[in-house]
CSV table of C-alpha atoms in Angstrom, one decimal:
chain,number,residue,atom,x,y,z
A,1,MET,CA,296.3,131.6,46.8
A,2,THR,CA,297.6,134.2,45.0
A,3,ILE,CA,294.8,136.8,45.5
A,4,GLN,CA,295.3,136.2,49.1
A,5,ARG,CA,299.0,136.3,49.0
A,6,ARG,CA,298.5,139.8,46.8
A,7,THR,CA,295.8,141.0,49.5
A,8,ILE,CA,298.2,140.2,52.3
A,9,LEU,CA,301.0,142.0,50.6
A,10,LYS,CA,298.8,144.8,50.3
A,11,GLY,CA,297.4,145.1,53.5
A,12,ALA,CA,301.2,144.8,55.1
A,13,LEU,CA,302.3,147.6,52.7
A,14,ALA,CA,299.4,150.0,53.8
A,15,SER,CA,300.2,149.1,57.5
A,16,THR,CA,303.9,150.2,56.9
A,17,ALA,CA,302.8,153.6,55.0
A,18,ALA,CA,300.4,154.5,58.0
A,19,VAL,CA,303.2,154.2,60.2
A,20,ALA,CA,306.0,155.9,57.9
A,21,MET,CA,303.7,158.6,57.0
A,22,PRO,CA,303.0,160.1,60.6
A,23,ASN,CA,306.5,160.0,61.2
A,24,LEU,CA,307.5,161.8,58.0
A,25,VAL,CA,304.8,164.4,58.5
A,26,ARG,CA,306.1,164.9,62.5
A,27,ALA,CA,309.8,165.3,60.7
A,28,GLN,CA,308.7,167.9,58.0
A,29,ALA,CA,306.3,169.8,60.9
A,30,ALA,CA,309.3,169.9,63.3
A,31,PRO,CA,310.1,173.3,64.8
A,32,PHE,CA,313.3,174.9,64.4
A,33,ARG,CA,314.4,175.0,67.7
A,34,ILE,CA,316.7,178.1,69.2
A,35,GLY,CA,318.2,178.2,72.1
A,36,LEU,CA,319.2,181.6,73.6
A,37,LEU,CA,321.6,181.9,76.1
A,38,THR,CA,321.3,185.4,78.0
A,39,VAL,CA,322.1,187.1,81.4
A,40,LYS,CA,319.3,188.0,83.7
A,41,THR,CA,321.4,188.8,87.1
A,42,GLY,CA,324.1,190.8,87.8
A,43,PRO,CA,325.6,194.1,86.4
A,44,LEU,CA,325.2,192.7,82.7
A,45,ALA,CA,321.6,191.7,83.4
A,46,GLN,CA,320.4,195.1,81.3
A,47,GLY,CA,322.0,193.8,78.0
A,48,GLY,CA,320.9,190.5,78.7
A,49,ILE,CA,317.1,191.3,78.9
A,50,GLN,CA,317.3,193.6,75.8
A,51,MET,CA,318.6,190.4,73.6
A,52,GLU,CA,315.7,188.6,74.7
A,53,GLN,CA,313.6,191.4,73.8
A,54,GLY,CA,314.9,191.9,70.6
A,55,LEU,CA,314.8,188.1,69.5
A,56,ALA,CA,311.1,188.3,70.4
A,57,THR,CA,310.4,191.2,68.7
A,58,PHE,CA,311.9,189.7,65.6
A,59,LEU,CA,309.7,186.5,66.1
A,60,LYS,CA,306.6,187.9,66.7
A,61,GLU,CA,307.1,190.5,63.5
A,62,LYS,CA,307.4,186.8,61.7
A,63,ASN,CA,304.8,185.0,63.7
A,64,SER,CA,307.3,182.8,64.9
A,65,THR,CA,307.8,181.5,61.3
A,66,LEU,CA,311.3,181.8,59.2
A,67,GLY,CA,311.8,180.5,56.2
A,68,GLY,CA,308.5,178.2,56.4
A,69,ARG,CA,309.7,176.9,59.3
A,70,LYS,CA,307.9,177.1,63.1
A,71,VAL,CA,310.2,178.6,65.6
A,72,GLU,CA,310.4,177.1,69.1
A,73,LEU,CA,312.3,179.3,71.5
A,74,ILE,CA,314.4,178.2,74.7
A,75,THR,CA,316.0,180.9,77.0
A,76,ALA,CA,318.4,180.3,79.3
A,77,ASP,CA,320.0,182.6,82.0
A,78,THR,CA,323.9,182.1,82.1
A,79,GLY,CA,324.2,184.2,85.2
A,80,GLY,CA,327.0,186.1,83.5
A,81,ASN,CA,329.5,183.7,84.2
A,82,PRO,CA,331.7,181.3,82.6
A,83,ALA,CA,330.5,178.1,84.6
A,84,GLY,CA,326.7,179.1,84.0
A,85,ALA,CA,327.5,179.8,80.3
A,86,ARG,CA,328.9,176.2,79.8
A,87,THR,CA,326.0,174.5,81.9
A,88,LYS,CA,323.4,176.3,80.1
A,89,ALA,CA,324.8,175.5,76.7
A,90,GLN,CA,325.1,172.0,77.4
A,91,GLU,CA,321.6,171.8,78.8
A,92,VAL,CA,320.3,173.5,75.7
A,93,VAL,CA,321.8,171.3,73.2
A,94,GLU,CA,321.9,168.0,74.8
A,95,ARG,CA,318.6,168.3,76.7
A,96,ASP,CA,316.6,170.5,74.8
A,97,LYS,CA,317.8,169.4,71.4
A,98,VAL,CA,318.1,173.0,69.8
A,99,ASP,CA,319.2,173.6,66.2
A,100,ILE,CA,321.0,176.5,66.8
A,101,ILE,CA,322.7,179.1,69.7
A,102,LEU,CA,322.4,182.4,70.1
A,103,GLY,CA,324.0,184.4,72.5
A,104,PRO,CA,325.5,184.5,74.8
A,105,LEU,CA,326.4,188.1,76.1
A,106,ALA,CA,329.8,188.7,77.8
A,107,ALA,CA,333.1,187.7,75.8
A,108,PHE,CA,334.3,185.4,78.7
A,109,GLU,CA,331.4,183.4,78.3
A,110,LEU,CA,331.6,182.9,75.0
A,111,LEU,CA,335.4,182.0,75.6
A,112,ALA,CA,334.2,179.4,77.8
A,113,ILE,CA,332.0,177.3,75.7
A,114,THR,CA,333.8,178.0,72.2
A,115,ASP,CA,335.3,174.3,72.5
A,116,TYR,CA,332.0,172.9,73.4
A,117,VAL,CA,330.2,174.4,70.1
A,118,ARG,CA,333.3,173.0,68.0
A,119,GLN,CA,333.0,169.5,69.4
A,120,LYS,CA,329.1,169.4,69.3
A,121,GLN,CA,329.1,171.0,65.7
A,122,ILE,CA,326.1,173.6,66.8
A,123,PRO,CA,325.9,176.5,65.1
A,124,LEU,CA,325.9,179.7,67.0
A,125,ILE,CA,325.3,183.1,66.3
A,126,SER,CA,327.2,185.4,69.1
A,127,VAL,CA,326.6,188.9,70.5
A,128,ALA,CA,329.8,188.3,72.6
A,129,ALA,CA,332.7,190.1,71.3
A,130,ALA,CA,335.6,187.7,72.1
A,131,GLU,CA,338.1,188.2,69.3
A,132,ASP,CA,339.9,184.9,68.8
A,133,VAL,CA,337.0,182.9,67.9
A,134,THR,CA,337.0,184.9,64.7
A,135,GLN,CA,340.5,185.7,64.4
A,136,ARG,CA,343.5,183.3,65.5
A,137,ASN,CA,341.5,180.5,66.8
A,138,VAL,CA,338.4,180.6,64.2
A,139,ASN,CA,335.7,178.6,65.3
A,140,PRO,CA,333.9,177.3,62.0
A,141,TRP,CA,330.8,177.1,64.1
A,142,ILE,CA,330.2,180.7,64.8
A,143,ILE,CA,329.1,184.2,63.1
A,144,ARG,CA,329.0,187.1,64.5
A,145,PRO,CA,326.5,190.2,63.3
A,146,THR,CA,327.1,192.4,66.0
A,147,ALA,CA,331.1,193.3,66.2
A,148,THR,CA,334.3,192.3,67.9
A,149,SER,CA,335.5,193.8,71.0
A,150,GLY,CA,337.9,196.2,69.3
A,151,GLN,CA,335.7,196.7,65.9
A,152,CYS,CA,334.0,200.0,67.3
A,153,SER,CA,337.1,201.0,69.2
A,154,HIS,CA,339.3,201.4,66.4
A,155,VAL,CA,336.9,203.6,64.7
A,156,MET,CA,336.4,205.7,67.8
A,157,ALA,CA,340.2,206.2,67.7
A,158,ASP,CA,340.3,207.1,64.4
A,159,TYR,CA,337.6,209.5,65.0
A,160,ALA,CA,339.1,211.0,68.4
A,161,ALA,CA,342.6,211.8,66.8
A,162,LYS,CA,341.6,212.9,63.5
A,163,GLU,CA,338.1,214.8,64.0
A,164,MET,CA,338.2,215.6,67.5
A,165,LYS,CA,341.9,216.1,67.4
A,166,LEU,CA,342.7,214.6,70.9
A,167,LYS,CA,346.2,214.1,72.1
A,168,ARG,CA,346.4,212.9,75.5
A,169,MET,CA,344.0,210.2,77.0
A,170,ALA,CA,343.2,208.4,79.6
A,171,THR,CA,341.3,204.7,78.9
A,172,ILE,CA,339.0,202.9,82.1
A,173,SER,CA,337.1,199.9,81.5
A,174,GLU,CA,336.1,196.8,83.6
A,175,ASP,CA,338.9,194.7,84.1
A,176,PHE,CA,337.7,191.4,81.9
A,177,ALA,CA,338.5,190.4,78.5
A,178,PHE,CA,335.8,192.9,76.6
A,179,GLY,CA,337.0,195.9,78.4
A,180,HIS,CA,340.7,194.8,77.7
A,181,GLU,CA,340.4,194.1,74.1
A,182,GLN,CA,338.2,197.6,73.5
A,183,VAL,CA,341.0,199.1,75.3
A,184,GLY,CA,343.8,197.6,73.3
A,185,ALA,CA,342.1,198.1,69.8
A,186,PHE,CA,341.9,201.9,71.0
A,187,LEU,CA,345.2,202.2,71.9
A,188,ARG,CA,346.6,200.7,69.1
A,189,VAL,CA,345.0,203.2,66.4
A,190,PHE,CA,344.8,206.3,68.5
A,191,GLU,CA,348.5,206.1,68.9
A,192,GLU,CA,349.2,205.1,65.5
A,193,ASN,CA,347.7,208.8,64.7
A,194,GLY,CA,349.8,210.4,66.9
A,195,GLY,CA,347.8,210.4,70.3
A,196,LYS,CA,349.3,209.1,73.5
A,197,ILE,CA,347.7,206.7,76.2
A,198,VAL,CA,349.0,208.2,79.4
A,199,LYS,CA,346.7,206.2,81.8
A,200,LYS,CA,344.8,203.1,81.6
A,201,LEU,CA,342.8,202.2,84.6
A,202,TRP,CA,340.8,199.1,85.7
A,203,PRO,CA,337.9,198.6,88.0
A,204,PRO,CA,336.5,195.4,88.9
A,205,LEU,CA,333.3,194.4,87.1
A,206,ASN,CA,331.2,195.0,89.9
A,207,ALA,CA,333.5,198.2,91.5
A,208,PRO,CA,330.8,199.6,93.8
A,209,ASP,CA,332.2,203.2,93.3
A,210,PHE,CA,334.3,204.4,90.3
A,211,THR,CA,335.4,207.6,92.4
A,212,PRO,CA,339.0,206.2,93.5
A,213,PHE,CA,339.6,205.5,89.8
A,214,ILE,CA,338.3,208.9,88.1
A,215,ALA,CA,340.5,210.4,90.5
A,216,GLN,CA,343.7,208.9,89.0
A,217,ILE,CA,342.8,210.4,85.4
A,218,GLY,CA,345.0,213.1,85.6
A,219,GLN,CA,346.0,215.8,82.9
A,220,VAL,CA,344.3,214.7,80.0
A,221,ASP,CA,342.3,216.0,77.0
A,222,GLY,CA,340.1,213.1,76.6
A,223,VAL,CA,338.7,209.7,77.8
A,224,PHE,CA,337.8,206.5,76.3
A,225,THR,CA,335.5,204.2,78.2
A,226,GLY,CA,334.4,200.8,77.4
A,227,PHE,CA,331.8,200.1,80.3
A,228,ALA,CA,329.2,197.6,79.6
A,229,GLY,CA,325.7,196.6,81.8
A,230,SER,CA,324.7,198.9,83.9
A,231,ASN,CA,328.2,200.2,84.9
A,232,PRO,CA,328.1,203.4,82.3
A,233,LEU,CA,325.0,204.9,84.3
A,234,LYS,CA,327.6,204.7,87.5
A,235,PHE,CA,330.7,205.7,85.8
A,236,LEU,CA,328.8,209.2,84.0
A,237,ARG,CA,327.2,210.2,87.5
A,238,ALA,CA,330.4,209.7,89.4
A,239,TYR,CA,332.4,211.9,86.8
A,240,SER,CA,329.9,214.4,86.5
A,241,ASP,CA,329.6,214.7,90.4
A,242,LEU,CA,333.8,215.0,90.3
A,243,GLY,CA,332.9,218.2,88.4
A,244,LEU,CA,334.7,217.0,84.8
A,245,LYS,CA,331.7,216.6,82.9
A,246,GLY,CA,332.3,219.7,80.2
A,247,GLN,CA,336.1,219.8,81.3
A,248,ILE,CA,337.4,216.5,79.6
A,249,PRO,CA,335.2,214.8,76.7
A,250,ILE,CA,334.2,211.3,77.1
A,251,THR,CA,334.2,208.9,74.1
A,252,GLY,CA,333.1,205.4,74.5
A,253,GLY,CA,332.8,201.9,72.6
A,254,TRP,CA,329.3,200.6,71.7
A,255,THR,CA,328.3,199.4,74.9
A,256,ALA,CA,329.4,202.9,76.8
A,257,LEU,CA,326.1,205.1,75.6
A,258,ASP,CA,323.6,202.4,74.1
A,259,ASP,CA,320.3,204.0,73.0
A,260,ALA,CA,318.7,201.4,75.4
A,261,LEU,CA,320.3,203.3,78.2
A,262,LEU,CA,319.4,207.0,77.3
A,263,LYS,CA,316.1,206.6,79.8
A,264,SER,CA,318.5,206.1,82.8
A,265,PHE,CA,320.8,208.9,82.3
A,266,GLY,CA,320.5,212.8,82.8
A,267,ASP,CA,322.2,215.6,81.6
A,268,GLU,CA,326.0,214.0,82.8
A,269,ALA,CA,325.5,212.1,79.3
A,270,VAL,CA,325.2,215.3,77.2
A,271,GLY,CA,328.3,215.6,74.8
A,272,ALA,CA,329.5,211.8,75.0
A,273,ILE,CA,330.7,210.7,71.9
A,274,SER,CA,330.3,206.8,71.3
A,275,ALA,CA,331.2,204.4,68.2
A,276,THR,CA,328.6,201.6,67.8
A,277,TYR,CA,327.5,199.2,65.0
A,278,TYR,CA,324.1,200.1,65.8
A,279,THR,CA,322.1,203.4,66.4
A,280,ALA,CA,318.5,203.8,66.8
A,281,ASP,CA,318.5,206.8,64.5
A,282,HIS,CA,319.1,204.7,61.6
A,283,GLY,CA,317.1,205.1,58.5
A,284,THR,CA,316.3,201.5,57.5
A,285,GLU,CA,312.8,200.1,57.0
A,286,SER,CA,313.3,197.3,59.3
A,287,ASN,CA,314.9,199.6,61.6
A,288,LYS,CA,311.9,201.8,61.9
A,289,ARG,CA,310.0,198.6,62.5
A,290,PHE,CA,312.1,197.6,65.0
A,291,VAL,CA,312.4,200.6,66.9
A,292,ALA,CA,308.5,201.2,67.0
A,293,ALA,CA,307.9,198.0,68.0
A,294,MET,CA,310.3,197.8,70.8
A,295,ALA,CA,308.7,201.1,72.0
A,296,LYS,CA,305.0,199.5,71.9
A,297,ASP,CA,306.0,196.1,73.4
A,298,TYR,CA,308.4,197.3,76.1
A,299,ASP,CA,308.4,201.0,76.4
A,300,VAL,CA,312.0,201.1,75.7
A,301,ILE,CA,314.4,202.6,73.1
A,302,ALA,CA,315.9,199.7,70.7
A,303,GLY,CA,319.8,199.2,71.4
A,304,ALA,CA,322.4,197.6,70.5
A,305,TYR,CA,321.8,194.2,72.1
A,306,SER,CA,318.6,194.0,71.2
A,307,ALA,CA,319.5,195.0,67.8
A,308,GLY,CA,322.0,192.0,67.5
A,309,MET,CA,319.3,189.7,68.2
A,310,TYR,CA,317.1,191.1,66.0
A,311,ILE,CA,319.6,190.7,62.8
A,312,ALA,CA,320.5,187.4,64.2
A,313,GLY,CA,316.8,186.2,63.5
A,314,GLN,CA,317.1,187.8,60.1
A,315,CYS,CA,320.2,185.7,59.8
A,316,ILE,CA,318.6,182.4,60.6
A,317,GLU,CA,315.4,183.2,58.2
A,318,ALA,CA,317.8,183.9,55.3
A,319,ALA,CA,319.7,180.5,56.0
A,320,ILE,CA,316.6,178.6,56.2
A,321,ALA,CA,314.7,180.2,53.2
A,322,LYS,CA,318.4,179.5,51.1
A,323,LEU,CA,318.1,175.6,52.4
A,324,ASP,CA,314.5,175.1,51.7
A,325,GLY,CA,313.6,174.7,55.3
A,326,LYS,CA,315.9,171.4,55.5
A,327,THR,CA,318.0,172.1,58.5
A,328,ASP,CA,319.1,168.8,59.5
A,329,ASP,CA,322.6,169.1,58.0
A,330,LYS,CA,324.3,171.3,60.4
A,331,THR,CA,327.4,171.7,57.8
A,332,ALA,CA,325.0,173.0,55.5
A,333,VAL,CA,323.4,175.2,57.8
A,334,MET,CA,327.0,177.0,58.9
A,335,ALA,CA,327.5,177.3,55.4
A,336,ALA,CA,324.4,179.1,54.9
A,337,LEU,CA,324.7,181.9,57.7
A,338,LYS,CA,328.3,182.4,56.6
A,339,ALA,CA,326.8,183.4,52.9
A,340,VAL,CA,324.2,185.6,54.5
A,341,SER,CA,324.2,189.1,52.8
A,342,LEU,CA,321.5,191.4,53.9
A,343,THR,CA,320.8,195.0,52.4
A,344,ASP,CA,318.2,196.1,55.0
A,345,THR,CA,318.7,195.2,58.6
A,346,PRO,CA,318.4,197.6,61.6
A,347,ARG,CA,322.3,198.3,61.0
A,348,GLY,CA,322.1,198.5,57.3
A,349,PRO,CA,323.8,196.3,54.8
A,350,ILE,CA,325.8,193.7,56.2
A,351,SER,CA,327.9,190.4,55.0
A,352,PHE,CA,330.5,188.2,57.1
A,353,ASP,CA,334.3,187.9,56.2
A,354,GLN,CA,335.8,184.2,55.7
A,355,ASN,CA,336.0,183.8,59.6
A,356,GLY,CA,332.2,184.5,59.8
A,357,ASN,CA,332.5,187.8,61.6
A,358,VAL,CA,330.4,190.8,60.2
A,359,VAL,CA,331.4,193.4,57.9
A,360,GLY,CA,329.1,196.5,58.2
A,361,GLU,CA,328.5,200.3,59.4
A,362,VAL,CA,329.9,201.5,62.8
A,363,PHE,CA,328.2,205.3,63.5
A,364,ILE,CA,329.9,207.7,65.7
A,365,ARG,CA,327.0,209.6,67.7
A,366,ARG,CA,327.0,212.4,70.1
A,367,CYS,CA,324.7,212.3,73.3
A,368,GLU,CA,322.2,215.4,72.8
A,369,ARG,CA,318.8,216.5,74.4
A,370,GLN,CA,316.3,216.9,72.3
A,371,GLY,CA,312.2,218.0,73.1
A,372,GLY,CA,313.4,217.1,76.6
A,373,LYS,CA,314.9,213.5,75.6
A,374,LEU,CA,318.2,212.3,75.4
A,375,VAL,CA,319.3,210.7,71.6
A,376,ASN,CA,322.3,209.6,70.1
A,377,LYS,CA,322.5,211.8,67.2
A,378,THR,CA,324.7,210.1,64.0
A,379,ILE,CA,327.5,212.5,63.5
A,380,LYS,CA,329.5,210.3,61.1
A,381,THR,CA,329.1,206.7,59.5
A,382,TYR,CA,332.2,204.8,58.8
A,383,GLU,CA,330.9,202.1,55.8
A,384,LYS,CA,332.1,198.3,55.4
A,385,VAL,CA,334.1,198.1,58.8
A,386,SER,CA,335.9,195.0,59.3
A,387,GLN,CA,337.3,193.3,62.2
A,388,PHE,CA,340.8,193.9,60.9
A,389,TRP,CA,339.9,197.4,60.5
A,390,THR,CA,342.5,199.0,57.5
A,391,TYR,CA,345.2,196.3,58.5
A,392,ASP,CA,345.8,193.1,56.4
A,393,PRO,CA,344.2,190.1,58.0
A,394,ALA,CA,347.0,187.8,57.4
A,395,GLU,CA,349.4,190.6,59.3
A,396,PHE,CA,346.7,191.3,61.6
A,397,VAL,CA,346.5,187.3,63.5
A,398,LYS,CA,350.2,187.5,63.4
A,399,GLN,CA,349.9,189.8,66.7
A,400,PRO,CA,348.7,189.0,70.0
A,401,VAL,CA,345.2,189.2,70.9
A,402,TYR,CA,344.1,192.6,72.3
A,403,SER,CA,344.8,192.0,76.2
A,404,ARG,CA,345.4,194.2,79.1
A,405,ASP,CA,348.8,194.6,78.2
A,406,TYR,CA,348.9,194.1,74.3
A,407,PRO,CA,349.3,196.7,72.5
A,408,PRO,CA,352.2,197.8,75.3
A,409,ALA,CA,351.3,201.2,76.6
A,410,LYS,CA,354.6,203.1,75.9
A,411,ASN,CA,353.3,206.5,76.9
A,412,LEU,CA,351.8,206.0,80.7
A,413,GLN,CA,352.6,208.6,83.1
């Protein structure tokens, strides 16, 4: 009887192990699932497609394995609107069970999903530049390795005032959150350095023609543009057609003269100055690989949207490696992401501030024609640029978020 009981017990344990071990193996081998929220239709689609290309380039380089974990990518088209962003965020989290969200593209999309991300406690790495998710209303489930709306605009304003010696400028950008925040940041720094913004123009995102707005620019010695997606092309062509190219210098934020757009531009872009967190001529080893792979696989020049997603992949890889591949604890994943500090990315060294926003280099470039091709040539690099610029963070967040009317424009004519 004793032998029989032992035999039965041994058989039962073996049976339990046979059931448990496959489950354990499956859990250990489960892919790390990334949900990419991007835009494939409408005026912002060009940037959205670049986002997908940049992430695909990184995953191909890594054989879809990050920190020892296989990666599965689920891509969702938000349509470039808040409702679409909310719907797709819910789908990738609740239906597809992703471990992390990358994206979305537009500031108004990020604002539409930030409460949902907080509620679901799902890590998100953002390209969208909505300021307040890393400033006054910090979302602890978000990091941003690209830039806030104003981060590059602060730099552009500093350069316009101090190096270009501009005094009277007009601003023109789409009438939405990203444009408002870019212009607000530019206005603040430019006027604090002695300049005056004498005209602010707000075309709608889907404006068919920028000519009526350009005609209102008036007597200025420079223009700041915050256009995104395909709108920079339409704007500069209209600007040139009206005979203003070469007369009034054009400056812009990181979307205004993105490297990925250069194949579509003509001479209307030559001489334009932009400030950006990524430039294709940067000399890091990872950027050399990235630029070459984007050219080979997609026949495009690498730009900031695609670089942002490549860097997001680097951040995920570093976090998974730090956690030895164990990503079930989402709080631990977020802590690992915020602690990421990388020396070799396509944009140079990066780290994150206490709110999850990147601290890194910002580049001033001039668009030139070299060997028959348009290129953005870096002419100055600002190092360790924070979302708070040179301001004290505690004092910065006491002020309202940059908007259509803040800071107030005191010199409009």
